[in-house]
Short mmCIF file of C-alpha atoms in Angstrom, two decimals:
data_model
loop_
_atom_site.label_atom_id
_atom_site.label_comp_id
_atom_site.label_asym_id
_atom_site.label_seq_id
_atom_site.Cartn_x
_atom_site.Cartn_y
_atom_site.Cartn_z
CA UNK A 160 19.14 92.30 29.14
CA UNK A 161 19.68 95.28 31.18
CA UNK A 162 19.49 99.34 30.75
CA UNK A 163 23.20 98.92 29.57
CA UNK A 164 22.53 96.54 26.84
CA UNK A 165 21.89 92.67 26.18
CA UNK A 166 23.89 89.04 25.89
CA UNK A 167 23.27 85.99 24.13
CA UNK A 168 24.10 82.40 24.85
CA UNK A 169 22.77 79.78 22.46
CA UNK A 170 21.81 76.50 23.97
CA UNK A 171 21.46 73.08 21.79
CA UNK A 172 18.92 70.76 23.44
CA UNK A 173 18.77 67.02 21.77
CA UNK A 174 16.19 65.32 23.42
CA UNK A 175 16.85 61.32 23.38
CA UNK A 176 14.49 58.72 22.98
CA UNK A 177 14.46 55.28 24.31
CA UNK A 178 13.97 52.39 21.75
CA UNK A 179 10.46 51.63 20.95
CA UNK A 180 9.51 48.77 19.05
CA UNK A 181 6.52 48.32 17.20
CA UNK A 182 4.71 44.88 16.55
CA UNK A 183 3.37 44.09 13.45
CA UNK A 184 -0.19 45.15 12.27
CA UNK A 185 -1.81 41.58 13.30
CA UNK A 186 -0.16 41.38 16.76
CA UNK A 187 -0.63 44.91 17.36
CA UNK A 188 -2.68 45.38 21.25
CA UNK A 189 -0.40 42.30 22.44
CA UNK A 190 1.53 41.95 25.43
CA UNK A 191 5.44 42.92 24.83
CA UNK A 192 6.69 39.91 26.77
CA UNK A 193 4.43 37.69 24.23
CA UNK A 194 6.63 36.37 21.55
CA UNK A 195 5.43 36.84 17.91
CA UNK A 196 4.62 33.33 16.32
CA UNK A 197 5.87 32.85 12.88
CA UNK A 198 5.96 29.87 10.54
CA UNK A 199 7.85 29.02 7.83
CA UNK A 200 8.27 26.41 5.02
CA UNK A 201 11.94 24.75 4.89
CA UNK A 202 13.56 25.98 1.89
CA UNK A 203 11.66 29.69 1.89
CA UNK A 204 12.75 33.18 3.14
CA UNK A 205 11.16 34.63 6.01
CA UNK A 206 12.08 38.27 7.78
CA UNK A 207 11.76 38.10 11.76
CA UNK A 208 10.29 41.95 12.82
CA UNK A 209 11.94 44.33 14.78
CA UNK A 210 10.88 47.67 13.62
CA UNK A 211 12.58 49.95 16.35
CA UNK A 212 12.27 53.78 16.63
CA UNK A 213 14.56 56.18 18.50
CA UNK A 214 16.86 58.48 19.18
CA UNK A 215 19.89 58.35 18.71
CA UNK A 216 19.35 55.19 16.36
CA UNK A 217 19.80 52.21 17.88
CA UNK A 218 22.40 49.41 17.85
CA UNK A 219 20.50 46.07 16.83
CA UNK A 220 21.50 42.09 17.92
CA UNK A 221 19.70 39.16 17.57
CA UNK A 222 20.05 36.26 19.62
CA UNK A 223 18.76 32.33 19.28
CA UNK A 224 17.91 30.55 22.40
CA UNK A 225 20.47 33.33 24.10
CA UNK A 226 23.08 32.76 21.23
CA UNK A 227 24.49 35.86 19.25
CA UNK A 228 23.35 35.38 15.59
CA UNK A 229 26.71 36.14 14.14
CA UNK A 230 26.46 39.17 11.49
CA UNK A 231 28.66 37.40 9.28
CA UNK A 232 26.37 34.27 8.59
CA UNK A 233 25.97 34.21 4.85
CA UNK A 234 22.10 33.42 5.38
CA UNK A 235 21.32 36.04 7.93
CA UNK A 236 20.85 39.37 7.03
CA UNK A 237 20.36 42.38 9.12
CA UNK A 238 18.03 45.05 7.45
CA UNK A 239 17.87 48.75 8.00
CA UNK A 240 14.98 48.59 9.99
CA UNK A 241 16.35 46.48 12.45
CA UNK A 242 14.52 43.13 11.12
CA UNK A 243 16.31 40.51 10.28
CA UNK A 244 16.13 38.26 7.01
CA UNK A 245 16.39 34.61 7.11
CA UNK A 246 17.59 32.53 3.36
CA UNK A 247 17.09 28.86 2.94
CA UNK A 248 15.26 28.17 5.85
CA UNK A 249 16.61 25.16 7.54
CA UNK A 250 14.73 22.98 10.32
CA UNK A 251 17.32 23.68 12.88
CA UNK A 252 16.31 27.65 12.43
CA UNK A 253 13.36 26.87 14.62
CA UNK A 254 13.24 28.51 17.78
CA UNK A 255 13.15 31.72 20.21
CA UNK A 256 14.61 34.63 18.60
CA UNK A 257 15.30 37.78 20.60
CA UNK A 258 15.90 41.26 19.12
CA UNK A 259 17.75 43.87 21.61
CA UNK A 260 17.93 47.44 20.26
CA UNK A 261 19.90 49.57 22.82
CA UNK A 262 21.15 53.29 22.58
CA UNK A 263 22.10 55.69 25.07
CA UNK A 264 18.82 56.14 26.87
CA UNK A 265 18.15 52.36 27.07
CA UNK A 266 17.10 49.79 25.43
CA UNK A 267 13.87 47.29 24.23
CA UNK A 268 13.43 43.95 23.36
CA UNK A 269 11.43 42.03 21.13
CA UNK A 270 10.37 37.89 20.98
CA UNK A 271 9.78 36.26 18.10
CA UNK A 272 9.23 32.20 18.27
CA UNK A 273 9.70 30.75 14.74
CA UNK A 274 8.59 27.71 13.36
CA UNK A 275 10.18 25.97 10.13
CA UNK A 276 7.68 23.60 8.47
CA UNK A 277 8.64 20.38 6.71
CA UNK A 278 6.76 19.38 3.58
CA UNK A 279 4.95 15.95 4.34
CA UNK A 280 7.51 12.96 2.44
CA UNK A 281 6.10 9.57 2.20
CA UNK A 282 8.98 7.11 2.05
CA UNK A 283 8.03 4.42 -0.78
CA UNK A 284 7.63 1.02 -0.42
CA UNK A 285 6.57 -1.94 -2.21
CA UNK A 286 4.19 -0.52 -5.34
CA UNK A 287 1.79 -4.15 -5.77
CA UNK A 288 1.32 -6.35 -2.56
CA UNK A 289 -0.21 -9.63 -3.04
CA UNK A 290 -2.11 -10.83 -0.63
CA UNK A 291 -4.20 -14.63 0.54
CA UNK A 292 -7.32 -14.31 1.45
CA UNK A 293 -8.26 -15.08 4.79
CA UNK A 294 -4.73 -13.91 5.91
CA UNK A 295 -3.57 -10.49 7.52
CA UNK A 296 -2.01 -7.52 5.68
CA UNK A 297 -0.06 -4.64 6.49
CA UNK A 298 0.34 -1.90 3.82
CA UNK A 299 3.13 0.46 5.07
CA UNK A 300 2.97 4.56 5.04
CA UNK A 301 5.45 5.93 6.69
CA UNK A 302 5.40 9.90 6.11
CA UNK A 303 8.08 12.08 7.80
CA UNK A 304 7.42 16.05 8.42
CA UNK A 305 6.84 18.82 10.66
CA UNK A 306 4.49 18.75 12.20
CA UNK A 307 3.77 15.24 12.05
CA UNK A 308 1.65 14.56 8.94
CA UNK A 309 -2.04 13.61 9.73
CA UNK A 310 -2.41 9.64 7.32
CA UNK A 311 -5.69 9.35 5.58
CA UNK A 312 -6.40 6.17 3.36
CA UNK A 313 -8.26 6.27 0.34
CA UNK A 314 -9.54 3.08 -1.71
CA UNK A 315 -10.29 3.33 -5.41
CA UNK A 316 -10.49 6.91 -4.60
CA UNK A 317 -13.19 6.68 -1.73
CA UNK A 318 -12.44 7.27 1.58
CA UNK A 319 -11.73 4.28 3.74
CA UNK A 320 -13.67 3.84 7.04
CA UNK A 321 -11.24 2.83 9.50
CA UNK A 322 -13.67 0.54 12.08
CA UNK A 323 -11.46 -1.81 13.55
CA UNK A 324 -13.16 -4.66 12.23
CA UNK A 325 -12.12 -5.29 8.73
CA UNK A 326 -9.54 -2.49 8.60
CA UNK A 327 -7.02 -0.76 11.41
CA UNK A 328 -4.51 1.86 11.28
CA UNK A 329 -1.77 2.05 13.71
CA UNK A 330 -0.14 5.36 14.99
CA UNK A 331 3.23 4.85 12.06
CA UNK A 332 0.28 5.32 9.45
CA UNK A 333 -0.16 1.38 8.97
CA UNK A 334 -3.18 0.52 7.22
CA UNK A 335 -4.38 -2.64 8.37
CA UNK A 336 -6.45 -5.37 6.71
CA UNK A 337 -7.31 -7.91 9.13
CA UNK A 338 -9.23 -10.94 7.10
CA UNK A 339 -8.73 -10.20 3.55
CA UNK A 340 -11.24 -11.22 1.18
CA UNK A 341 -11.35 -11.01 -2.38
CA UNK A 342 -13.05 -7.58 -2.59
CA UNK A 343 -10.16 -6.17 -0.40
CA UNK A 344 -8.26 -5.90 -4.34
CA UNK A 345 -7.78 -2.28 -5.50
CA UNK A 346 -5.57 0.86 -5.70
CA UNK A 347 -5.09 2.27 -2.37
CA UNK A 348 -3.84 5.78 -1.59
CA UNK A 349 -1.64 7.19 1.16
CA UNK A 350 -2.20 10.37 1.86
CA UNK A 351 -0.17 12.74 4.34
CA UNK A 352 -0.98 16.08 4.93
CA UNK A 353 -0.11 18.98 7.43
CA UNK A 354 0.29 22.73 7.48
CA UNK A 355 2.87 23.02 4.57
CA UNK A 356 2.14 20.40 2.34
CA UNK A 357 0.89 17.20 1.43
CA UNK A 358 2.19 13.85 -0.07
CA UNK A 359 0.31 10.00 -1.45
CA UNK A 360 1.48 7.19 -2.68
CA UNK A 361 -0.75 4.37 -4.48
CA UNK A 362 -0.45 0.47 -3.60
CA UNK A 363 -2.04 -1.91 -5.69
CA UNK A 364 -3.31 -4.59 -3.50
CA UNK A 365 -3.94 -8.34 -5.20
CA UNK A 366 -5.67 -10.77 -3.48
CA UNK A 367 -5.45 -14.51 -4.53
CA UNK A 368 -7.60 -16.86 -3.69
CA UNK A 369 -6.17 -20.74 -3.50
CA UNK A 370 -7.30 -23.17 -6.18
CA UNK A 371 -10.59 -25.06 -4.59
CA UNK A 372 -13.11 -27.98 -5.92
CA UNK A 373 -16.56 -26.75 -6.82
CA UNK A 374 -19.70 -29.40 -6.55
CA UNK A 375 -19.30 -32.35 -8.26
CA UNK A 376 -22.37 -34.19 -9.59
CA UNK A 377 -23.09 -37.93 -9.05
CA UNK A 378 -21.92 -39.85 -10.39
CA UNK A 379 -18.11 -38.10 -10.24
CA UNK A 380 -18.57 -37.37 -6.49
CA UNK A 381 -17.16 -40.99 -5.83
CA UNK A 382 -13.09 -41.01 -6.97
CA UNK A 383 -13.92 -44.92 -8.07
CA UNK A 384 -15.15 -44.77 -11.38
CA UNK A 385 -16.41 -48.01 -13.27
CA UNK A 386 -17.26 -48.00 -16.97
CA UNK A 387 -17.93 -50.74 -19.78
CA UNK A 388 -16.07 -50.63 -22.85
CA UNK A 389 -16.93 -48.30 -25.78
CA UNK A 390 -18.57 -45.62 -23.26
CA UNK A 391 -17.95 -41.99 -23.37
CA UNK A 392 -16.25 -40.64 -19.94
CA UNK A 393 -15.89 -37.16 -19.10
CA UNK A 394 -13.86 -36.58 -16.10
CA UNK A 395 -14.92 -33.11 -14.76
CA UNK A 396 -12.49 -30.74 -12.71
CA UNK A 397 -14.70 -27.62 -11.43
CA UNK A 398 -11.77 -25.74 -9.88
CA UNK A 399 -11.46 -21.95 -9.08
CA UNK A 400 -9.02 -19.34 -7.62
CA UNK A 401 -7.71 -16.02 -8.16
CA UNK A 402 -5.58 -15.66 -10.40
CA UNK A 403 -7.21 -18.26 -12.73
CA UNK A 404 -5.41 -21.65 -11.63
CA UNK A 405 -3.47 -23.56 -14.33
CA UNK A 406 -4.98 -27.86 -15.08
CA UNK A 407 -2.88 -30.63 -15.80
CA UNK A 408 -4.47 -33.79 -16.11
CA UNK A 409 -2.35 -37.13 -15.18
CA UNK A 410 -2.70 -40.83 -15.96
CA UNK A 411 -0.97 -42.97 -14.10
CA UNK A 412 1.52 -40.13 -12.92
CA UNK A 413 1.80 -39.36 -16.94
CA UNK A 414 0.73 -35.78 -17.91
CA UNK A 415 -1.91 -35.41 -20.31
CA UNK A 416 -1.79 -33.27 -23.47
CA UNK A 417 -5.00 -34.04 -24.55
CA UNK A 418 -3.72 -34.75 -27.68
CA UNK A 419 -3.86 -38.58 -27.21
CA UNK A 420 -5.98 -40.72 -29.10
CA UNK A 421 -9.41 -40.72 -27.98
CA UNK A 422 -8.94 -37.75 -25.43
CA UNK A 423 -9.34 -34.36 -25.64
CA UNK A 424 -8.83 -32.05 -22.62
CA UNK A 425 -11.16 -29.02 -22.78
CA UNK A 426 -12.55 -25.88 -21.28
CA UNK A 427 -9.31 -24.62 -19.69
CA UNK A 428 -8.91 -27.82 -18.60
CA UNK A 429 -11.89 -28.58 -16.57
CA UNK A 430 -12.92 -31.08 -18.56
CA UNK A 431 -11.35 -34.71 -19.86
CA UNK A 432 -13.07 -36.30 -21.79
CA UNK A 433 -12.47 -40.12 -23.17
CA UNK A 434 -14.64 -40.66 -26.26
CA UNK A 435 -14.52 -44.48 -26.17
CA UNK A 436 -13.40 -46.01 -23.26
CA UNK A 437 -10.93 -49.16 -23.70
CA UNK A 438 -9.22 -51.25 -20.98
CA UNK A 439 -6.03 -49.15 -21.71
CA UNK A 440 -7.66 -46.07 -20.54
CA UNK A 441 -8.38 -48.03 -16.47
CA UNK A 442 -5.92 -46.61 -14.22
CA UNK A 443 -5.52 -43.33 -11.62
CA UNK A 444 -7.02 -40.04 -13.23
CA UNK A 445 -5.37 -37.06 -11.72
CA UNK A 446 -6.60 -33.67 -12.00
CA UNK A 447 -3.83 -31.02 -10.48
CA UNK A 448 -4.44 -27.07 -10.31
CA UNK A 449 -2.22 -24.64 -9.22
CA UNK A 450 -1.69 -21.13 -8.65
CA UNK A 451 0.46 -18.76 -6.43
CA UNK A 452 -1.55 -19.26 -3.31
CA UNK A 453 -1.89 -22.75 -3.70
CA UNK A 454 -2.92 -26.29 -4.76
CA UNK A 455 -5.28 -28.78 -4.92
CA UNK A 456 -6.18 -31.92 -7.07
CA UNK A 457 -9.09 -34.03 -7.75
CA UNK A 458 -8.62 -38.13 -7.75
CA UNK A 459 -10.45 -40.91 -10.25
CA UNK A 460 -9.59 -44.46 -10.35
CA UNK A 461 -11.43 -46.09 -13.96
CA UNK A 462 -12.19 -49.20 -14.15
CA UNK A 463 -13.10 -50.69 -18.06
CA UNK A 464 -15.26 -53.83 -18.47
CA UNK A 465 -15.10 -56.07 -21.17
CA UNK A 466 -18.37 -57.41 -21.84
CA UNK A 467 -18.47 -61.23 -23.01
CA UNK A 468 -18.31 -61.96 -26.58
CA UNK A 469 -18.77 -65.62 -28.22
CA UNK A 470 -16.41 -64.43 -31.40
CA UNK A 471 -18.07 -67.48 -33.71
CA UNK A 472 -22.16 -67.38 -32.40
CA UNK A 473 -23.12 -66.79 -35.69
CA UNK A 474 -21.79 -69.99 -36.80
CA UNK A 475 -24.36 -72.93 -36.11
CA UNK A 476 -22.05 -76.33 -35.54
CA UNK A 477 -23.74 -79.60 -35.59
CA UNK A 478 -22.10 -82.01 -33.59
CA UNK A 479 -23.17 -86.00 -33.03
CA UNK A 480 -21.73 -88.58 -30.78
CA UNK A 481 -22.12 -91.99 -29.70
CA UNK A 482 -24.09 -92.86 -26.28
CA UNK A 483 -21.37 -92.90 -23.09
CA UNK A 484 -18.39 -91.23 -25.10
CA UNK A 485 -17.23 -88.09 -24.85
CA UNK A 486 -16.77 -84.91 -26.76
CA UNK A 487 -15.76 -81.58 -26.60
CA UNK A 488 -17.78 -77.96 -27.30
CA UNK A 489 -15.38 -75.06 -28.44
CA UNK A 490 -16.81 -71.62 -27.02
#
């Protein structure tokens, strides 16, 4: 502008700013260079930040441990905002992610370390072990997840204390029990638990016991029995185990029904009983029990006595004879 008149040049400033990213609301105050944790469940959709401001508007790339996520990958998707959208979350998506937004001015950077969960899975095994007592058992739990899943044991829905005396657990998730007895039988539960999930399994556990003799009373504590004829003999067998053992009675190596004449076999077996003895009935007595930890057998050898009989004493015979001769008595 002058006394002569004026000119006018117009002048378009753009001012340009450098890409600034913002963290989300929780890790907001953070250092830049820490990355942002983020965990995911396999299977789910997650969305890595990278909320960038500037001018002009930035270009965005993502990298994995330094490789180019490729923009075409059907379960990557780059949003507006410069966040990216994972689908289907896979294991192998795990990892340091790095977001680069760069225009003209510069560019900024953002970490984001992502973690893909994996539901604890308990891989099945047997569903009923039977086990002896007195012996060792292992009952198997092996869980598979990420993290690791943490094993807790349960038995008839109480929680088990692991001491190291009558039970031990190993690392793999092993329960151990190391003397069973017979209140070691129940329903125990498996269960594996960590940040995304939780699995059990139940095992029934069945503890057998192997047949053994109870007391036996005199006079059946001595395997030689004697007996006179006509007596009542019961033969006892006081046997137990778990599961209930199964009797058979033998005579001579000949198994017993009980439906022989003048025998009965009762109680389950425990019990043989001759109601009137008779020399057929001497011989080797066998009692045999059996069940699926085991065997035993009790032993009796009967002896029957005939007492004497004079089969004609009621008959009164008078008999004479002559001095020095002789003569003969029937008896």
């Amino acid at each position: 502008t002058n006394a002569a008149g004026y000119a006018t040049r117009k002048v378009q400033l753009t001012v340009y700013v450098k890409p600034r990213v913002s963290r989300p609301g929780n890790q907001q105050g953070s250092s830049p260079d820490n990355p942002i944790e983020m965990s995911v469940t396999s299977g789910e959709e997650v969305t890595l930040p990278c909320e960038v401001k500037s001018l002009p508007p930035p270009i965005i790339t993502w990298a994995k441990e330094m490789q180019l996520v490729s923009p075409f990958s059907p379960r990557h998707t780059l949003l507006s905002s410069g966040s990216m959208k994972i689908a289907e979350t896979l294991v192998s998506d795990s990892g340091l992610y790095i977001c680069v937004a760069t225009n003209i001015v510069g560019n900024a950077t953002q970490k984001v370390k992502l973690n893909v969960h994996v539901p604890p899975k308990i891989q099945h095994g047997p569903r009923v072990i039977k086990a002896k007592t007195g012996n060792r058992v292992d009952i198997y739990c092996s869980a598979q997840g990420i993290p690791s899943p943490r094993i807790t044991w349960l038995k008839d829905q109480q929680p088990l204390l692991i001491d190291n005396k009558q039970y031990a657990s190993s690392l793999d998730g092993t329960l151990s029990i190391i003397k069973v007895v017979l209140s070691d039988a129940g329903i125990y539960k498996c269960m594996a638990n960590n940040i995304a999930g939780h699995d059990e399994a139940e095992i029934m556990i069945q503890v057998h016991e192997p047949p053994t003799v109870g007391t036996l009373d005199p006079p059946y504590n001595s395997p030689f029995q004697e007996r006179i004829a006509k007596e009542q003999i019961a033969f006892p067998c006081p046997i137990k185990g778990t599961p209930k053992p199964m009797i058979k009675w033998l005579h001579n190596n000949r198994e017993l029904t009980g439906n022989e004449p003048g025998l009965s076999i009762l109680e389950d077996g425990t019990l043989l009983v001759i109601a009137s003895a008779t020399p057929y009935n001497s011989g080797e007595y066998i009692c045999t029990a059996i069940n699926e930890a085991g065997n035993t057998k009790i032993n009796y050898s009967l002896k029957v006595y005939v007492p004497p009989e004079i089969k004609d004493q009621d008959k009164v015979t008078n008999a004479s004879v002559a001095i020095n001769k002789p003569i003969s008595l029937f008896c």
